[in-house]
CSV table of C-alpha atoms and ligand atoms in Angstrom, one decimal:
chain,number,residue,atom,x,y,z
A,26,UNK,CA,0.0,0.0,0.0
A,27,UNK,CA,1.0,3.6,-0.2
A,28,UNK,CA,-0.9,5.7,2.4
A,29,UNK,CA,0.8,9.0,1.6
A,30,UNK,CA,-0.6,11.8,-0.3
A,31,UNK,CA,1.7,13.4,-2.9
A,32,UNK,CA,2.8,16.3,-0.8
A,33,UNK,CA,5.8,14.5,0.8
A,34,UNK,CA,8.6,12.2,-0.3
A,35,UNK,CA,7.4,9.1,-2.1
A,36,UNK,CA,9.0,6.6,0.3
A,37,UNK,CA,7.9,8.2,3.5
A,38,UNK,CA,5.9,5.3,4.8
A,39,UNK,CA,8.0,2.5,3.5
A,40,UNK,CA,7.9,0.2,6.5
A,41,UNK,CA,4.2,0.7,7.1
A,42,UNK,CA,3.7,-0.1,3.4
A,43,UNK,CA,5.8,-3.3,3.7
A,44,UNK,CA,4.0,-4.4,6.8
A,45,UNK,CA,0.6,-3.7,5.3
A,46,UNK,CA,1.5,-5.5,2.0
A,47,UNK,CA,3.0,-8.6,3.7
A,48,UNK,CA,0.3,-8.7,6.4
A,49,UNK,CA,-2.5,-8.8,3.9
A,50,UNK,CA,-0.7,-11.4,1.7
A,51,UNK,CA,0.1,-13.7,4.7
A,52,UNK,CA,-3.5,-13.3,6.0
A,53,UNK,CA,-4.9,-14.2,2.6
A,54,UNK,CA,-2.6,-17.2,2.0
A,55,UNK,CA,-3.0,-18.7,5.5
A,56,UNK,CA,-6.4,-17.3,6.6
A,57,UNK,CA,-8.5,-18.1,3.5
A,58,UNK,CA,-7.8,-21.8,3.3
A,59,UNK,CA,-8.2,-22.2,7.0
A,60,UNK,CA,-11.5,-20.3,6.9
A,61,UNK,CA,-12.8,-22.3,4.0
A,62,UNK,CA,-12.0,-25.6,5.7
A,63,UNK,CA,-13.5,-24.5,9.0
A,64,UNK,CA,-16.6,-22.5,7.9
A,65,UNK,CA,-17.0,-23.0,4.1
A,66,UNK,CA,-18.1,-19.9,2.1
A,67,UNK,CA,-21.6,-18.4,1.6
A,68,UNK,CA,-22.9,-16.9,-1.6
A,69,UNK,CA,-22.9,-13.4,0.0
A,70,UNK,CA,-19.2,-13.7,0.7
A,71,UNK,CA,-18.5,-14.8,-2.8
A,72,UNK,CA,-20.6,-12.0,-4.2
A,73,UNK,CA,-18.8,-9.4,-2.1
A,74,UNK,CA,-15.4,-10.7,-3.0
A,75,UNK,CA,-16.1,-10.8,-6.7
A,76,UNK,CA,-17.7,-7.3,-6.6
A,77,UNK,CA,-14.7,-5.8,-4.7
A,78,UNK,CA,-12.2,-7.5,-7.0
A,79,UNK,CA,-13.9,-6.2,-10.1
A,80,UNK,CA,-14.7,-2.7,-8.7
A,81,UNK,CA,-11.1,-2.2,-7.4
A,82,UNK,CA,-9.4,-3.6,-10.5
A,83,UNK,CA,-11.5,-1.8,-13.1
A,84,UNK,CA,-11.1,1.5,-11.2
A,85,UNK,CA,-7.4,1.2,-11.5
A,86,UNK,CA,-7.5,0.2,-15.2
A,87,UNK,CA,-10.4,2.2,-16.7
A,88,UNK,CA,-10.1,5.0,-14.1
A,89,UNK,CA,-6.6,5.6,-12.7
A,90,UNK,CA,-4.9,4.4,-15.9
A,91,UNK,CA,-7.0,5.3,-19.0
A,92,UNK,CA,-9.0,8.2,-17.6
A,93,UNK,CA,-6.7,10.1,-15.3
A,94,UNK,CA,-3.2,9.1,-16.4
A,95,UNK,CA,-3.7,9.1,-20.2
A,96,UNK,CA,-6.9,11.1,-20.5
A,97,UNK,CA,-8.1,8.8,-23.3
A,98,UNK,CA,-11.7,9.9,-22.7
A,99,UNK,CA,-13.8,12.2,-20.5
A,100,UNK,CA,-16.1,10.9,-17.8
A,101,UNK,CA,-19.2,12.2,-15.9
A,102,UNK,CA,-18.4,13.2,-12.3
A,103,UNK,CA,-20.3,10.2,-11.0
A,104,UNK,CA,-18.1,7.9,-12.9
A,105,UNK,CA,-15.0,9.8,-11.7
A,106,UNK,CA,-16.2,9.4,-8.2
A,107,UNK,CA,-16.7,5.7,-8.6
A,108,UNK,CA,-13.2,5.3,-10.0
A,109,UNK,CA,-11.7,7.5,-7.3
A,110,UNK,CA,-13.6,5.7,-4.5
A,111,UNK,CA,-12.8,2.1,-5.5
A,112,UNK,CA,-9.4,3.0,-6.9
A,113,UNK,CA,-8.4,4.2,-3.5
A,114,UNK,CA,-9.5,0.8,-2.2
A,115,UNK,CA,-6.6,-0.7,-4.2
A,116,UNK,CA,-4.1,1.0,-1.8
A,117,UNK,CA,-1.9,2.0,-4.8
A,118,UNK,CA,-1.7,5.7,-4.0
A,119,UNK,CA,-4.0,8.6,-4.9
A,120,UNK,CA,-5.1,9.0,-8.5
A,121,UNK,CA,-2.9,12.1,-8.7
A,122,UNK,CA,0.3,10.4,-7.4
A,123,UNK,CA,-0.4,7.2,-9.4
A,124,UNK,CA,-0.9,9.2,-12.6
A,125,UNK,CA,2.2,11.2,-12.1
A,126,UNK,CA,4.3,8.1,-11.6
A,127,UNK,CA,2.7,6.3,-14.6
A,128,UNK,CA,3.3,9.3,-16.9
A,129,UNK,CA,6.9,9.1,-15.8
A,130,UNK,CA,6.9,5.4,-16.7
A,131,UNK,CA,5.9,6.2,-20.3
A,132,UNK,CA,8.1,9.2,-20.6
A,133,UNK,CA,11.3,7.6,-19.3
A,134,UNK,CA,10.6,3.9,-20.0
A,135,UNK,CA,13.5,1.6,-19.3
A,136,UNK,CA,15.7,4.3,-17.9
A,137,UNK,CA,16.7,5.4,-14.4
A,138,UNK,CA,13.7,7.7,-14.1
A,139,UNK,CA,11.3,5.0,-15.0
A,140,UNK,CA,9.7,4.0,-11.6
A,141,UNK,CA,9.3,0.3,-12.6
A,142,UNK,CA,12.4,0.1,-14.9
A,143,UNK,CA,12.5,-3.5,-16.3
A,144,UNK,CA,16.3,-3.1,-16.9
A,145,UNK,CA,16.7,-3.6,-13.2
A,146,UNK,CA,15.2,-7.0,-13.4
A,147,UNK,CA,11.8,-8.8,-13.0
A,148,UNK,CA,11.7,-8.6,-9.2
A,149,UNK,CA,12.4,-4.9,-9.2
A,150,UNK,CA,9.8,-4.1,-11.9
A,151,UNK,CA,7.2,-6.2,-10.2
A,152,UNK,CA,7.5,-5.2,-6.5
A,153,UNK,CA,11.1,-4.2,-5.7
A,154,UNK,CA,10.5,-0.6,-6.9
A,155,UNK,CA,8.1,-0.2,-4.0
A,156,UNK,CA,10.9,-0.7,-1.6
A,157,UNK,CA,13.9,0.7,-3.5
A,158,UNK,CA,12.7,3.4,-5.8
A,159,UNK,CA,13.9,6.8,-4.4
A,160,UNK,CA,12.7,9.4,-6.8
A,161,UNK,CA,10.3,12.1,-5.6
A,162,UNK,CA,7.0,12.3,-7.4
A,163,UNK,CA,7.3,15.3,-9.7
A,164,UNK,CA,3.8,16.8,-9.9
A,165,UNK,CA,4.7,19.0,-12.8
A,166,UNK,CA,3.4,16.3,-15.1
A,167,UNK,CA,-0.1,16.3,-13.7
A,168,UNK,CA,-1.0,20.0,-13.7
A,169,UNK,CA,-4.2,19.2,-15.7
A,170,UNK,CA,-5.4,16.8,-13.0
A,171,UNK,CA,-4.7,19.4,-10.3
A,172,UNK,CA,-7.6,21.4,-11.7
A,173,UNK,CA,-10.0,18.6,-10.9
A,174,UNK,CA,-11.4,19.2,-7.4
A,175,UNK,CA,-12.5,15.6,-6.9
A,176,UNK,CA,-9.1,14.3,-7.8
A,177,UNK,CA,-7.5,16.8,-5.4
A,178,UNK,CA,-9.9,15.9,-2.6
A,179,UNK,CA,-8.9,12.2,-3.0
A,180,UNK,CA,-5.2,13.1,-3.0
A,181,UNK,CA,-5.5,15.4,0.0
A,182,UNK,CA,-7.6,13.0,2.1
A,183,UNK,CA,-6.3,9.8,0.6
A,184,UNK,CA,-6.2,7.8,3.8
A,185,UNK,CA,-9.8,8.7,4.5
A,186,UNK,CA,-10.9,7.5,1.0
A,187,UNK,CA,-8.8,4.4,1.1
A,188,UNK,CA,-9.8,3.2,4.5
A,189,UNK,CA,-13.5,4.0,4.0
A,190,UNK,CA,-13.7,2.2,0.6
A,191,UNK,CA,-11.1,-0.5,1.0
A,192,UNK,CA,-11.5,-1.6,4.7
A,193,UNK,CA,-14.6,-0.1,6.4
A,194,UNK,CA,-17.1,-0.6,3.7
A,195,UNK,CA,-16.4,-4.4,3.1
A,196,UNK,CA,-16.3,-4.9,6.9
A,197,UNK,CA,-19.6,-3.2,7.4
A,198,UNK,CA,-21.2,-5.2,4.5
A,199,UNK,CA,-19.6,-8.4,6.0
A,200,UNK,CA,-20.9,-7.6,9.4
A,201,UNK,CA,-24.5,-6.9,8.1
A,202,UNK,CA,-24.5,-10.2,6.3
A,203,UNK,CA,-23.2,-12.1,9.4
A,204,UNK,CA,-19.7,-12.8,7.8
A,205,UNK,CA,-17.3,-10.3,9.3
A,206,UNK,CA,-14.2,-12.5,9.3
A,207,UNK,CA,-15.0,-13.8,5.8
A,208,UNK,CA,-15.3,-10.2,4.5
A,209,UNK,CA,-12.0,-9.4,6.1
A,210,UNK,CA,-10.1,-12.4,4.7
A,211,UNK,CA,-11.6,-12.5,1.2
A,212,UNK,CA,-12.8,-9.0,0.3
A,213,UNK,CA,-9.9,-7.2,1.9
A,214,UNK,CA,-6.8,-9.5,2.2
A,215,UNK,CA,-7.2,-11.9,-0.7
A,216,UNK,CA,-8.7,-9.2,-3.0
A,217,UNK,CA,-5.8,-6.8,-2.3
A,218,UNK,CA,-3.2,-9.6,-2.9
A,219,UNK,CA,-4.8,-10.5,-6.3
A,220,UNK,CA,-5.1,-6.8,-7.3
A,221,UNK,CA,-1.5,-6.0,-6.3
A,222,UNK,CA,0.1,-8.9,-8.2
A,223,UNK,CA,-2.1,-8.6,-11.3
A,224,UNK,CA,-1.4,-4.8,-11.5
A,225,UNK,CA,2.3,-5.3,-10.9
A,226,UNK,CA,2.4,-8.1,-13.6
A,227,UNK,CA,1.8,-5.3,-16.2
A,228,UNK,CA,5.1,-3.7,-15.1
A,229,UNK,CA,7.1,-7.0,-14.9
A,230,UNK,CA,5.5,-9.8,-17.0
A,231,UNK,CA,4.4,-7.5,-19.8
A,232,UNK,CA,7.8,-5.8,-20.0
A,233,UNK,CA,9.6,-9.2,-20.3
A,234,UNK,CA,7.3,-11.8,-21.9
A,235,UNK,CA,4.8,-11.8,-24.7
A,236,UNK,CA,4.5,-10.6,-28.3
A,237,UNK,CA,5.8,-7.4,-29.7
A,238,UNK,CA,3.0,-6.8,-32.2
A,239,UNK,CA,3.3,-3.1,-32.9
A,240,UNK,CA,6.8,-2.1,-31.9
A,241,UNK,CA,9.5,-4.8,-31.9
A,242,UNK,CA,12.1,-2.7,-30.0
A,243,UNK,CA,9.9,-1.9,-27.0
A,244,UNK,CA,10.3,-3.9,-23.8
A,245,UNK,CA,6.5,-3.7,-23.5
A,246,UNK,CA,4.8,-6.8,-24.8
A,247,UNK,CA,1.3,-8.0,-25.4
A,248,UNK,CA,0.4,-10.8,-23.0
A,249,UNK,CA,-3.1,-12.4,-23.1
A,250,UNK,CA,-3.0,-13.9,-19.7
A,251,UNK,CA,-2.1,-10.6,-18.0
A,252,UNK,CA,-4.8,-9.0,-20.1
A,253,UNK,CA,-7.2,-11.6,-18.7
A,254,UNK,CA,-6.2,-10.8,-15.2
A,255,UNK,CA,-6.2,-7.0,-15.5
A,256,UNK,CA,-9.3,-6.1,-17.4
A,257,UNK,CA,-7.4,-5.9,-20.7
A,258,UNK,CA,-4.3,-4.1,-19.7
A,259,UNK,CA,-2.0,-6.9,-20.8
A,260,UNK,CA,-1.9,-5.6,-24.4
A,261,UNK,CA,1.0,-3.5,-23.3
A,262,UNK,CA,2.9,-3.4,-26.6
A,263,UNK,CA,-0.1,-1.7,-28.2
A,264,UNK,CA,-0.5,0.6,-25.2
A,265,UNK,CA,3.1,1.8,-25.2
A,266,UNK,CA,2.9,2.4,-29.0
A,267,UNK,CA,-0.5,4.2,-28.8
A,268,UNK,CA,-0.9,5.4,-25.1
A,269,UNK,CA,-3.6,7.9,-26.1
A,270,UNK,CA,-6.1,5.3,-27.3
A,271,UNK,CA,-8.8,4.3,-24.8
A,272,UNK,CA,-8.5,0.7,-26.0
A,273,UNK,CA,-5.6,-1.7,-25.1
A,274,UNK,CA,-7.0,-4.8,-26.7
A,275,UNK,CA,-7.8,-3.3,-30.0
A,276,UNK,CA,-8.8,-6.4,-32.0
A,277,UNK,CA,-12.4,-7.8,-31.7
A,278,UNK,CA,-11.4,-11.1,-30.0
A,279,UNK,CA,-9.1,-9.5,-27.4
A,280,UNK,CA,-10.2,-9.4,-23.8
A,281,UNK,CA,-10.5,-5.8,-22.7
A,282,UNK,CA,-13.4,-5.2,-20.2
A,283,UNK,CA,-12.0,-1.7,-19.5
A,284,UNK,CA,-12.6,-0.8,-23.1
A,285,UNK,CA,-16.1,-2.4,-23.1
A,286,UNK,CA,-17.0,-0.5,-19.9
A,287,UNK,CA,-15.9,2.8,-21.3
A,288,UNK,CA,-17.8,2.1,-24.5
A,289,UNK,CA,-20.9,1.0,-22.6
A,290,UNK,CA,-20.8,4.2,-20.4
A,291,UNK,CA,-20.7,6.3,-23.6
A,292,UNK,CA,-24.2,5.0,-24.6
A,293,UNK,CA,-25.6,6.8,-21.6
A,294,UNK,CA,-23.5,9.9,-21.8
A,295,UNK,CA,-21.4,8.9,-18.8
A,296,UNK,CA,-18.2,8.9,-20.9
A,297,UNK,CA,-17.5,10.9,-24.0
A,298,UNK,CA,-14.7,12.0,-26.4
A,299,UNK,CA,-13.3,8.5,-26.6
A,300,UNK,CA,-9.9,8.7,-28.3
A,301,UNK,CA,-9.1,6.1,-31.0
A,302,UNK,CA,-6.1,5.8,-33.2
A,303,UNK,CA,-7.1,5.2,-36.8
A,304,UNK,CA,-7.2,1.7,-38.1
A,305,UNK,CA,-4.8,2.8,-40.8
A,306,UNK,CA,-2.1,3.8,-38.3
A,307,UNK,CA,-2.6,0.6,-36.3
A,308,UNK,CA,-2.2,-1.5,-39.4
A,309,UNK,CA,0.8,0.5,-40.5
A,310,UNK,CA,2.5,-0.1,-37.1
A,311,UNK,CA,1.7,-3.8,-37.3
A,312,UNK,CA,3.1,-4.2,-40.8
A,313,UNK,CA,6.2,-2.2,-40.0
A,314,UNK,CA,6.8,-4.5,-36.9
A,315,UNK,CA,6.3,-7.7,-39.0
A,316,UNK,CA,8.6,-6.3,-41.8
A,317,UNK,CA,11.3,-5.5,-39.2
A,318,UNK,CA,11.0,-8.9,-37.7
A,319,UNK,CA,11.3,-10.6,-41.1
A,320,UNK,CA,14.4,-8.4,-41.9
A,321,UNK,CA,16.0,-9.2,-38.5
A,322,UNK,CA,15.6,-13.0,-39.0
A,323,UNK,CA,16.8,-12.7,-42.6
A,324,UNK,CA,19.9,-10.9,-41.3
A,325,UNK,CA,20.5,-13.6,-38.7
A,326,UNK,CA,20.3,-16.4,-41.4
A,327,UNK,CA,22.6,-14.4,-43.6
A,328,UNK,CA,25.1,-14.0,-40.8
A,329,UNK,CA,25.1,-17.7,-39.8
A,330,UNK,CA,25.5,-18.8,-43.4
A,331,UNK,CA,28.5,-16.4,-43.8
A,332,UNK,CA,30.1,-17.9,-40.6
A,333,UNK,CA,29.5,-21.5,-41.8
A,334,UNK,CA,31.0,-20.7,-45.3
A,335,UNK,CA,34.1,-19.1,-43.7
A,336,UNK,CA,34.8,-22.0,-41.5
B,1,ZN,ZN1,4.7,-0.2,-19.3
B,2,ZN,ZN1,-0.1,3.6,-19.5
């Protein structure tokens, strides 16, 4: 977790973050199987867990990422509130801080100033950066978001938002349905563990494994399994090539519930100005990547033939 607002140094609460992060993980890994074997699980507990997993995950992907970080569409204040409320429940910083850091990731990708620099290894990009990354958040890159009073309220009172949405609300709902412990273990601890690792997989797995469909030299790759786990965010090669597009899974068969939700909301006027890169530019990028790949493998064959002939 990161309980700070963006006014102080980014690693201010590092030990508290580590204890919170490890505590919820250990409670989920040990507590959930124990609880299941002892008490089983009711339908209301399953519903609460699935709802929280979905609401928290989609608020990070369609909200923190595509709405606030990249401004790929505009949303009704009610939608903004939903994303800020459940996004805070992910304990991954305020939308303002998250967006600032994420914009740095795109701007400085694979360099010292990239918060989740994959060149420092899989572990660092996945989770190590939470412990070792020392840069201050430079809020110069989120001046546009600072004009949004809801975003600023969530940033200023982040702890209040995060605890209310991520801890108190599931506990109250669990208490009212007679399953307080179940709500704590599944809808808080297990849900947070799953959301953390699936979100972090975008920075680690998707910068190391998968297909380079649109830009063969980018470390960002398209990975269908991560896309499945993260509401469509795994098509990361496309996303780094076209970060201004509200879609990540751009082809009809690709799993991208964040895109579907944004599109669905637009039918009711709850989202608007959805930005799409033209089909022509996408096709052009794909063909250029395939051409480059063919050229590279032809070069390799040519080189190995030359070596064999000279021996
Ligand atoms: Zn990336
Ligand atoms: Zn992005």
